[in-house]
Amino acid sequence: MTPAELSLTVVRAVRSAVDEGVLCVDVPAGRDVKVERPRPGGVGDYASPVALKLAAASGLAPRAVAEALRGRLADAPGVARVDISGPGFLNFTLDAASAQDEHVRLVRTVLALGPRYGHGDALAGQHIAFARVDEPRALAVTSAAVELLRSQGATAEIGSYGNERPHVLPDQGGLPDLVGPEAARWAYLRAAPHDRPAPAAELLAQRDSNPYFRVRYAYTRTRALTRNAHALGFTSAPGDLGLGANPGAPGPAANPGPTATGVDLLTHLADHPPTLLRAAELRAPDRVARHLEGVADALLDFQHCVLPLGDEKPLAAHRARLALAEAAGAVLAGGLSLFGIRVPEYL
């Protein structure tokens, strides 16, 4: 059950409620029914604010609309449970088979698109022209916004720079001179507009507390996992991760960690396209930087169960886990490329 399929399922539920006289609204098209990851306080795999959208036209409170739809959604194929949260969000928990199919499809999609995963045409037809800027931080943020807008189908440019990708201009004695242009660019982009960029000493530190190091290190770990898997005679193939809901459950790897199910990493990969779109709409590259940190952290938690342990032979589950790790690497590489930052093979 994909988000698009779930949107159509919601449309059918609305149509059923209208036909039965429970709701008096215009039935929305599938593309107009948003299905996304649950917001804080939500539950399950996906959520939709459709009840809030229909409430005014129906003359009912959003939760009443959600209640009217919940009963018509609970028995939908692939849906294990429907809950209502907040003012009227519908929260969907997929059944195990549907969730597994979605996860496999997600990894295959990421691997097929590579660093361009998350690019789309949602902003096609828009043209945005930014005024030329030369101050390093302003130029870094503006050029990243241009790349994000282009990744979503818009045309964008900075003044007389035109379609060329501008680079951060070093200022004498400034951050680019101290740490290099790419580290400085990360510092400028990772900081929210009201925050100061990280200091040079932090950017140069080779430790987990440095997000710039951690994101690039996570990418190098995905490359190392692929090399090591090849040395052991196997390659990646999306499939069942073989870890179950309980990381300590019996399987090819013995209790590798609290997030070793891969669910957190899968969730971050699924969130990549909407993150890029929202960051483009808001001209907010700091959202992408924080998202990449989340991908990196989830990958670093998951990496320990990718390869066989000891004398263990490579199994289909190891191939699936390697595919998930490689998908994470593609997202990290794609996100950093939008910032004009290269990904290292070794670190």
mmCIF file of C-alpha atoms in Angstrom:
data_model
loop_
_atom_site.group_PDB
_atom_site.id
_atom_site.type_symbol
_atom_site.label_atom_id
_atom_site.label_comp_id
_atom_site.label_asym_id
_atom_site.label_seq_id
_atom_site.Cartn_x
_atom_site.Cartn_y
_atom_site.Cartn_z
ATOM 1 C CA MET A 1 0.000 0.000 0.000
ATOM 2 C CA THR A 2 1.744 3.139 -1.257
ATOM 3 C CA PRO A 3 0.764 6.693 -0.275
ATOM 4 C CA ALA A 4 -0.837 7.121 -3.704
ATOM 5 C CA GLU A 5 -2.866 3.927 -3.246
ATOM 6 C CA LEU A 6 -3.854 5.025 0.236
ATOM 7 C CA SER A 7 -5.020 8.382 -1.154
ATOM 8 C CA LEU A 8 -7.343 6.562 -3.553
ATOM 9 C CA THR A 9 -8.587 4.383 -0.693
ATOM 10 C CA VAL A 10 -9.487 7.539 1.252
ATOM 11 C CA VAL A 11 -11.301 8.950 -1.806
ATOM 12 C CA ARG A 12 -13.372 5.771 -2.035
ATOM 13 C CA ALA A 13 -14.261 6.095 1.661
ATOM 14 C CA VAL A 14 -15.354 9.711 1.153
ATOM 15 C CA ARG A 15 -17.446 8.712 -1.860
ATOM 16 C CA SER A 16 -19.085 5.942 0.164
ATOM 17 C CA ALA A 17 -19.941 8.364 2.977
ATOM 18 C CA VAL A 18 -21.383 10.851 0.465
ATOM 19 C CA ASP A 19 -23.435 8.172 -1.299
ATOM 20 C CA GLU A 20 -24.895 7.085 2.036
ATOM 21 C CA GLY A 21 -25.759 10.649 2.995
ATOM 22 C CA VAL A 22 -23.362 10.723 5.953
ATOM 23 C CA LEU A 23 -21.307 13.547 4.409
ATOM 24 C CA CYS A 24 -22.433 16.316 2.097
ATOM 25 C CA VAL A 25 -19.227 17.374 0.324
ATOM 26 C CA ASP A 26 -17.632 17.267 -3.097
ATOM 27 C CA VAL A 27 -15.574 14.092 -3.410
ATOM 28 C CA PRO A 28 -11.928 15.151 -3.819
ATOM 29 C CA ALA A 29 -9.617 13.762 -6.470
ATOM 30 C CA GLY A 30 -6.878 11.401 -5.328
ATOM 31 C CA ARG A 31 -4.176 13.986 -5.985
ATOM 32 C CA ASP A 32 -5.950 16.370 -3.590
ATOM 33 C CA VAL A 33 -5.897 13.932 -0.661
ATOM 34 C CA LYS A 34 -2.594 14.318 1.127
ATOM 35 C CA VAL A 35 -1.083 11.216 2.732
ATOM 36 C CA GLU A 36 2.152 11.755 4.649
ATOM 37 C CA ARG A 37 4.176 10.494 7.559
ATOM 38 C CA PRO A 38 2.447 11.100 10.908
ATOM 39 C CA ARG A 39 3.238 14.369 12.626
ATOM 40 C CA PRO A 40 4.387 14.459 16.267
ATOM 41 C CA GLY A 41 1.626 12.913 18.352
ATOM 42 C CA GLY A 42 0.414 10.739 15.483
ATOM 43 C CA VAL A 43 0.688 6.987 15.231
ATOM 44 C CA GLY A 44 1.036 4.352 12.540
ATOM 45 C CA ASP A 45 2.707 4.441 9.142
ATOM 46 C CA TYR A 46 0.823 7.269 7.428
ATOM 47 C CA ALA A 47 -1.578 10.078 8.230
ATOM 48 C CA SER A 48 -4.017 12.248 6.305
ATOM 49 C CA PRO A 49 -5.584 15.619 7.170
ATOM 50 C CA VAL A 50 -8.479 14.993 4.787
ATOM 51 C CA ALA A 51 -11.075 15.274 7.574
ATOM 52 C CA LEU A 52 -9.828 18.763 8.437
ATOM 53 C CA LYS A 53 -10.091 19.750 4.757
ATOM 54 C CA LEU A 54 -13.666 18.486 4.456
ATOM 55 C CA ALA A 55 -14.968 19.738 7.791
ATOM 56 C CA ALA A 56 -16.038 23.237 6.747
ATOM 57 C CA ALA A 57 -17.922 22.071 3.674
ATOM 58 C CA SER A 58 -19.604 19.236 5.583
ATOM 59 C CA GLY A 59 -20.758 21.399 8.486
ATOM 60 C CA LEU A 60 -19.244 18.892 10.909
ATOM 61 C CA ALA A 61 -16.312 19.031 13.291
ATOM 62 C CA PRO A 62 -13.116 17.506 11.853
ATOM 63 C CA ARG A 63 -13.175 14.612 14.340
ATOM 64 C CA ALA A 64 -16.766 13.814 13.343
ATOM 65 C CA VAL A 65 -15.688 13.655 9.693
ATOM 66 C CA ALA A 66 -12.748 11.473 10.675
ATOM 67 C CA GLU A 67 -15.059 9.131 12.602
ATOM 68 C CA ALA A 68 -17.354 8.876 9.590
ATOM 69 C CA LEU A 69 -14.407 7.852 7.417
ATOM 70 C CA ARG A 70 -12.622 5.581 9.880
ATOM 71 C CA GLY A 71 -15.265 2.862 9.761
ATOM 72 C CA ARG A 72 -15.083 2.825 5.969
ATOM 73 C CA LEU A 73 -11.293 2.574 5.982
ATOM 74 C CA ALA A 74 -10.687 -0.019 8.690
ATOM 75 C CA ASP A 75 -11.386 -2.977 6.373
ATOM 76 C CA ALA A 76 -9.475 -1.635 3.385
ATOM 77 C CA PRO A 77 -6.957 -4.108 1.913
ATOM 78 C CA GLY A 78 -3.502 -3.551 3.366
ATOM 79 C CA VAL A 79 -4.730 -1.480 6.316
ATOM 80 C CA ALA A 80 -4.421 -3.094 9.733
ATOM 81 C CA ARG A 81 -5.707 -0.201 11.829
ATOM 82 C CA VAL A 82 -7.061 3.350 11.568
ATOM 83 C CA ASP A 83 -6.722 5.796 14.475
ATOM 84 C CA ILE A 84 -7.693 9.431 14.921
ATOM 85 C CA SER A 85 -5.231 11.859 16.460
ATOM 86 C CA GLY A 86 -5.203 15.552 17.254
ATOM 87 C CA PRO A 87 -8.076 17.606 15.868
ATOM 88 C CA GLY A 88 -8.991 14.937 13.321
ATOM 89 C CA PHE A 89 -5.977 13.401 11.573
ATOM 90 C CA LEU A 90 -6.567 9.896 10.232
ATOM 91 C CA ASN A 91 -3.615 7.633 11.098
ATOM 92 C CA PHE A 92 -3.082 4.420 9.158
ATOM 93 C CA THR A 93 -1.145 1.374 10.303
ATOM 94 C CA LEU A 94 -0.440 -1.001 7.426
ATOM 95 C CA ASP A 95 -0.576 -4.748 7.839
ATOM 96 C CA ALA A 96 2.745 -6.582 7.909
ATOM 97 C CA ALA A 97 2.610 -7.746 4.291
ATOM 98 C CA SER A 98 1.736 -4.300 2.950
ATOM 99 C CA ALA A 99 4.412 -2.646 5.065
ATOM 100 C CA GLN A 100 7.016 -5.127 3.820
ATOM 101 C CA ASP A 101 5.990 -4.613 0.191
ATOM 102 C CA GLU A 102 6.186 -0.845 0.654
ATOM 103 C CA HIS A 103 9.649 -1.065 2.186
ATOM 104 C CA VAL A 104 10.974 -3.186 -0.663
ATOM 105 C CA ARG A 105 9.420 -0.853 -3.224
ATOM 106 C CA LEU A 106 10.937 2.163 -1.466
ATOM 107 C CA VAL A 107 14.473 0.742 -1.493
ATOM 108 C CA ARG A 108 14.140 -0.258 -5.146
ATOM 109 C CA THR A 109 12.967 3.242 -6.034
ATOM 110 C CA VAL A 110 15.857 4.912 -4.220
ATOM 111 C CA LEU A 111 18.433 2.624 -5.811
ATOM 112 C CA ALA A 112 16.933 3.131 -9.266
ATOM 113 C CA LEU A 113 16.980 6.931 -8.998
ATOM 114 C CA GLY A 114 20.203 7.215 -7.019
ATOM 115 C CA PRO A 115 21.115 10.749 -5.925
ATOM 116 C CA ARG A 116 18.146 12.115 -7.885
ATOM 117 C CA TYR A 117 15.690 10.342 -5.590
ATOM 118 C CA GLY A 118 13.355 13.011 -4.219
ATOM 119 C CA HIS A 119 13.562 15.197 -7.321
ATOM 120 C CA GLY A 120 10.233 15.942 -8.930
ATOM 121 C CA ASP A 121 8.081 18.425 -10.824
ATOM 122 C CA ALA A 122 5.806 19.735 -8.071
ATOM 123 C CA LEU A 123 7.065 23.295 -8.695
ATOM 124 C CA ALA A 124 7.195 23.068 -12.480
ATOM 125 C CA GLY A 125 6.178 26.310 -14.144
ATOM 126 C CA GLN A 126 7.479 28.510 -11.368
ATOM 127 C CA HIS A 127 10.341 30.893 -12.106
ATOM 128 C CA ILE A 128 12.243 32.449 -9.240
ATOM 129 C CA ALA A 129 14.978 35.046 -9.724
ATOM 130 C CA PHE A 130 17.096 35.966 -6.722
ATOM 131 C CA ALA A 131 19.087 39.156 -6.462
ATOM 132 C CA ARG A 132 22.821 38.664 -6.817
ATOM 133 C CA VAL A 133 24.617 38.340 -3.487
ATOM 134 C CA ASP A 134 28.321 38.065 -2.726
ATOM 135 C CA GLU A 135 28.432 37.759 1.072
ATOM 136 C CA PRO A 136 29.491 34.121 1.674
ATOM 137 C CA ARG A 137 26.655 32.946 3.897
ATOM 138 C CA ALA A 138 23.961 34.683 1.848
ATOM 139 C CA LEU A 139 25.406 33.245 -1.358
ATOM 140 C CA ALA A 140 25.578 29.738 0.108
ATOM 141 C CA VAL A 141 21.948 29.835 1.235
ATOM 142 C CA THR A 142 20.692 31.385 -1.991
ATOM 143 C CA SER A 143 22.597 28.985 -4.256
ATOM 144 C CA ALA A 144 21.308 26.017 -2.243
ATOM 145 C CA ALA A 145 17.767 27.377 -2.544
ATOM 146 C CA VAL A 146 18.263 27.579 -6.311
ATOM 147 C CA GLU A 147 19.360 23.938 -6.442
ATOM 148 C CA LEU A 148 16.428 22.840 -4.281
ATOM 149 C CA LEU A 149 13.944 24.719 -6.453
ATOM 150 C CA ARG A 150 15.417 23.197 -9.599
ATOM 151 C CA SER A 151 15.210 19.739 -8.032
ATOM 152 C CA GLN A 152 11.439 20.232 -7.778
ATOM 153 C CA GLY A 153 10.962 21.370 -11.355
ATOM 154 C CA ALA A 154 11.128 25.144 -10.929
ATOM 155 C CA THR A 155 13.472 27.370 -12.877
ATOM 156 C CA ALA A 156 15.626 29.527 -10.648
ATOM 157 C CA GLU A 157 18.671 31.710 -10.945
ATOM 158 C CA ILE A 158 20.699 34.303 -9.091
ATOM 159 C CA GLY A 159 20.976 37.626 -10.857
ATOM 160 C CA SER A 160 23.767 37.668 -13.408
ATOM 161 C CA TYR A 161 24.948 34.177 -12.376
ATOM 162 C CA GLY A 162 22.227 32.813 -14.658
ATOM 163 C CA ASN A 163 22.114 29.022 -14.871
ATOM 164 C CA GLU A 164 25.636 28.543 -13.563
ATOM 165 C CA ARG A 165 26.023 27.093 -10.096
ATOM 166 C CA PRO A 166 27.702 29.802 -8.012
ATOM 167 C CA HIS A 167 30.249 28.876 -5.400
ATOM 168 C CA VAL A 168 30.764 30.283 -1.955
ATOM 169 C CA LEU A 169 33.185 33.145 -2.308
ATOM 170 C CA PRO A 170 35.999 33.062 0.262
ATOM 171 C CA ASP A 171 36.334 36.152 2.359
ATOM 172 C CA GLN A 172 39.763 36.938 3.652
ATOM 173 C CA GLY A 173 40.111 35.622 7.178
ATOM 174 C CA GLY A 174 36.587 34.203 7.150
ATOM 175 C CA LEU A 175 35.242 30.703 7.701
ATOM 176 C CA PRO A 176 35.967 29.402 4.158
ATOM 177 C CA ASP A 177 39.649 30.268 4.587
ATOM 178 C CA LEU A 178 39.798 28.447 7.915
ATOM 179 C CA VAL A 179 37.975 25.201 7.085
ATOM 180 C CA GLY A 180 37.659 25.101 3.294
ATOM 181 C CA PRO A 181 34.720 26.071 1.072
ATOM 182 C CA GLU A 182 32.702 22.854 1.480
ATOM 183 C CA ALA A 183 32.851 22.743 5.279
ATOM 184 C CA ALA A 184 32.000 26.434 5.381
ATOM 185 C CA ARG A 185 29.089 25.853 3.034
ATOM 186 C CA TRP A 186 27.742 23.137 5.349
ATOM 187 C CA ALA A 187 28.053 25.467 8.348
ATOM 188 C CA TYR A 188 26.216 28.252 6.537
ATOM 189 C CA LEU A 189 23.419 25.938 5.357
ATOM 190 C CA ARG A 190 22.991 23.843 8.478
ATOM 191 C CA ALA A 191 22.360 26.892 10.651
ATOM 192 C CA ALA A 192 18.812 28.223 10.712
ATOM 193 C CA PRO A 193 18.549 31.891 9.661
ATOM 194 C CA HIS A 194 18.509 33.076 13.280
ATOM 195 C CA ASP A 195 21.485 30.879 14.321
ATOM 196 C CA ARG A 196 25.188 31.394 13.947
ATOM 197 C CA PRO A 197 27.181 28.923 11.840
ATOM 198 C CA ALA A 198 29.281 26.372 13.700
ATOM 199 C CA PRO A 199 32.767 27.608 14.587
ATOM 200 C CA ALA A 200 35.846 26.423 12.720
ATOM 201 C CA ALA A 201 37.073 24.213 15.567
ATOM 202 C CA GLU A 202 33.801 22.260 15.573
ATOM 203 C CA LEU A 203 33.754 21.819 11.793
ATOM 204 C CA LEU A 204 37.280 20.402 11.809
ATOM 205 C CA ALA A 205 36.647 17.940 14.640
ATOM 206 C CA GLN A 206 36.605 14.306 13.492
ATOM 207 C CA ARG A 207 34.020 13.139 16.017
ATOM 208 C CA ASP A 208 30.348 12.236 16.304
ATOM 209 C CA SER A 209 29.402 15.590 17.824
ATOM 210 C CA ASN A 210 30.267 17.257 14.500
ATOM 211 C CA PRO A 211 27.274 16.850 12.136
ATOM 212 C CA TYR A 212 29.404 17.660 9.081
ATOM 213 C CA PHE A 213 31.762 14.813 9.936
ATOM 214 C CA ARG A 214 28.918 12.460 10.884
ATOM 215 C CA VAL A 215 26.967 12.876 7.635
ATOM 216 C CA ARG A 216 30.014 12.342 5.433
ATOM 217 C CA TYR A 217 31.268 9.493 7.622
ATOM 218 C CA ALA A 218 27.903 7.749 7.297
ATOM 219 C CA TYR A 219 28.240 7.897 3.523
ATOM 220 C CA THR A 220 31.715 6.361 3.659
ATOM 221 C CA ARG A 221 30.301 3.563 5.815
ATOM 222 C CA THR A 222 27.798 2.706 3.072
ATOM 223 C CA ARG A 223 30.653 2.464 0.591
ATOM 224 C CA ALA A 224 32.706 0.325 2.980
ATOM 225 C CA LEU A 225 29.760 -2.031 3.516
ATOM 226 C CA THR A 226 29.455 -2.522 -0.242
ATOM 227 C CA ARG A 227 33.177 -3.211 -0.607
ATOM 228 C CA ASN A 228 33.166 -5.653 2.286
ATOM 229 C CA ALA A 229 30.089 -7.432 0.957
ATOM 230 C CA HIS A 230 31.760 -7.867 -2.423
ATOM 231 C CA ALA A 231 34.782 -9.343 -0.669
ATOM 232 C CA LEU A 232 32.433 -11.841 0.983
ATOM 233 C CA GLY A 233 30.911 -12.707 -2.374
ATOM 234 C CA PHE A 234 27.496 -11.056 -2.318
ATOM 235 C CA THR A 235 25.755 -7.951 -3.602
ATOM 236 C CA SER A 236 22.609 -6.081 -2.606
ATOM 237 C CA ALA A 237 19.026 -7.014 -3.426
ATOM 238 C CA PRO A 238 15.968 -5.323 -1.865
ATOM 239 C CA GLY A 239 13.885 -7.707 0.230
ATOM 240 C CA ASP A 240 12.942 -8.796 3.723
ATOM 241 C CA LEU A 241 15.478 -7.463 6.235
ATOM 242 C CA GLY A 242 14.964 -10.558 8.380
ATOM 243 C CA LEU A 243 14.994 -8.675 11.661
ATOM 244 C CA GLY A 244 11.309 -8.542 12.551
ATOM 245 C CA ALA A 245 9.727 -6.023 14.875
ATOM 246 C CA ASN A 246 12.010 -7.035 17.730
ATOM 247 C CA PRO A 247 15.721 -6.341 17.170
ATOM 248 C CA GLY A 248 16.537 -9.157 19.563
ATOM 249 C CA ALA A 249 14.422 -11.720 17.744
ATOM 250 C CA PRO A 250 16.181 -14.807 16.342
ATOM 251 C CA GLY A 251 17.602 -14.181 12.902
ATOM 252 C CA PRO A 252 20.823 -13.813 10.916
ATOM 253 C CA ALA A 253 22.121 -11.130 13.312
ATOM 254 C CA ALA A 254 22.008 -11.314 17.090
ATOM 255 C CA ASN A 255 20.483 -8.231 18.721
ATOM 256 C CA PRO A 256 22.619 -5.652 16.890
ATOM 257 C CA GLY A 257 20.963 -2.620 18.456
ATOM 258 C CA PRO A 258 17.754 -0.885 19.447
ATOM 259 C CA THR A 259 17.020 0.485 15.964
ATOM 260 C CA ALA A 260 18.397 -2.432 13.989
ATOM 261 C CA THR A 261 15.009 -3.281 12.515
ATOM 262 C CA GLY A 262 15.748 -0.603 9.918
ATOM 263 C CA VAL A 263 12.367 1.046 10.455
ATOM 264 C CA ASP A 264 13.925 4.369 11.444
ATOM 265 C CA LEU A 265 16.168 4.366 8.384
ATOM 266 C CA LEU A 266 13.293 3.418 6.078
ATOM 267 C CA THR A 267 11.205 6.227 7.543
ATOM 268 C CA HIS A 268 13.943 8.768 6.876
ATOM 269 C CA LEU A 269 14.301 7.563 3.279
ATOM 270 C CA ALA A 270 10.548 7.858 2.732
ATOM 271 C CA ASP A 271 10.646 11.386 4.181
ATOM 272 C CA HIS A 272 13.338 12.554 1.745
ATOM 273 C CA PRO A 273 11.093 13.693 -1.157
ATOM 274 C CA PRO A 274 8.687 15.747 0.995
ATOM 275 C CA THR A 275 11.653 17.216 2.867
ATOM 276 C CA LEU A 276 13.239 18.442 -0.369
ATOM 277 C CA LEU A 277 9.938 19.858 -1.584
ATOM 278 C CA ARG A 278 9.204 21.685 1.666
ATOM 279 C CA ALA A 279 12.756 23.025 1.873
ATOM 280 C CA ALA A 280 12.435 24.321 -1.687
ATOM 281 C CA GLU A 281 9.091 25.987 -0.988
ATOM 282 C CA LEU A 282 10.432 27.690 2.146
ATOM 283 C CA ARG A 283 13.929 28.377 0.703
ATOM 284 C CA ALA A 284 15.177 26.585 3.841
ATOM 285 C CA PRO A 285 18.225 24.375 3.164
ATOM 286 C CA ASP A 286 18.720 23.957 6.918
ATOM 287 C CA ARG A 287 15.762 21.551 6.825
ATOM 288 C CA VAL A 288 17.667 19.325 4.414
ATOM 289 C CA ALA A 289 20.821 19.462 6.544
ATOM 290 C CA ARG A 290 18.945 18.284 9.631
ATOM 291 C CA HIS A 291 17.218 15.599 7.581
ATOM 292 C CA LEU A 292 20.584 14.311 6.337
ATOM 293 C CA GLU A 293 21.769 14.132 9.927
ATOM 294 C CA GLY A 294 18.769 11.948 10.713
ATOM 295 C CA VAL A 295 19.555 9.658 7.778
ATOM 296 C CA ALA A 296 23.181 9.441 8.892
ATOM 297 C CA ASP A 297 22.294 8.630 12.496
ATOM 298 C CA ALA A 298 19.805 5.937 11.449
ATOM 299 C CA LEU A 299 22.364 4.394 9.079
ATOM 300 C CA LEU A 300 25.081 4.372 11.719
ATOM 301 C CA ASP A 301 22.708 2.593 14.112
ATOM 302 C CA PHE A 302 21.723 0.075 11.442
ATOM 303 C CA GLN A 303 25.120 -0.660 9.875
ATOM 304 C CA HIS A 304 26.174 -3.268 12.430
ATOM 305 C CA CYS A 305 23.643 -5.843 11.221
ATOM 306 C CA VAL A 306 24.345 -5.525 7.483
ATOM 307 C CA LEU A 307 27.217 -8.004 7.092
ATOM 308 C CA PRO A 308 27.318 -11.629 8.290
ATOM 309 C CA LEU A 309 28.844 -12.192 11.713
ATOM 310 C CA GLY A 310 31.700 -14.606 12.307
ATOM 311 C CA ASP A 311 31.358 -17.781 10.218
ATOM 312 C CA GLU A 312 27.812 -16.923 9.202
ATOM 313 C CA LYS A 313 27.059 -17.311 5.491
ATOM 314 C CA PRO A 314 25.526 -14.410 3.561
ATOM 315 C CA LEU A 315 21.753 -14.791 3.408
ATOM 316 C CA ALA A 316 18.992 -13.041 1.485
ATOM 317 C CA ALA A 317 18.447 -10.832 4.534
ATOM 318 C CA HIS A 318 22.039 -9.575 4.345
ATOM 319 C CA ARG A 319 21.521 -8.681 0.688
ATOM 320 C CA ALA A 320 18.378 -6.775 1.643
ATOM 321 C CA ARG A 321 20.127 -4.912 4.458
ATOM 322 C CA LEU A 322 22.975 -3.983 2.148
ATOM 323 C CA ALA A 323 20.438 -2.613 -0.339
ATOM 324 C CA LEU A 324 18.922 -0.465 2.404
ATOM 325 C CA ALA A 325 22.366 0.824 3.402
ATOM 326 C CA GLU A 326 23.202 1.636 -0.217
ATOM 327 C CA ALA A 327 19.874 3.472 -0.554
ATOM 328 C CA ALA A 328 20.829 5.563 2.473
ATOM 329 C CA GLY A 329 24.129 6.347 0.774
ATOM 330 C CA ALA A 330 22.286 7.546 -2.335
ATOM 331 C CA VAL A 331 20.145 9.899 -0.236
ATOM 332 C CA LEU A 332 23.171 11.282 1.590
ATOM 333 C CA ALA A 333 25.043 11.803 -1.686
ATOM 334 C CA GLY A 334 22.057 13.441 -3.327
ATOM 335 C CA GLY A 335 21.405 15.770 -0.429
ATOM 336 C CA LEU A 336 25.008 16.879 -0.147
ATOM 337 C CA SER A 337 25.250 17.409 -3.906
ATOM 338 C CA LEU A 338 22.423 19.953 -3.668
ATOM 339 C CA PHE A 339 24.688 21.822 -1.265
ATOM 340 C CA GLY A 340 27.640 21.620 -3.642
ATOM 341 C CA ILE A 341 29.444 19.252 -1.258
ATOM 342 C CA ARG A 342 31.265 16.189 -2.564
ATOM 343 C CA VAL A 343 30.932 12.827 -0.823
ATOM 344 C CA PRO A 344 34.190 11.082 0.088
ATOM 345 C CA GLU A 345 34.865 7.425 -0.675
ATOM 346 C CA TYR A 346 37.036 7.255 2.430
ATOM 347 C CA LEU A 347 37.229 9.446 5.508
#
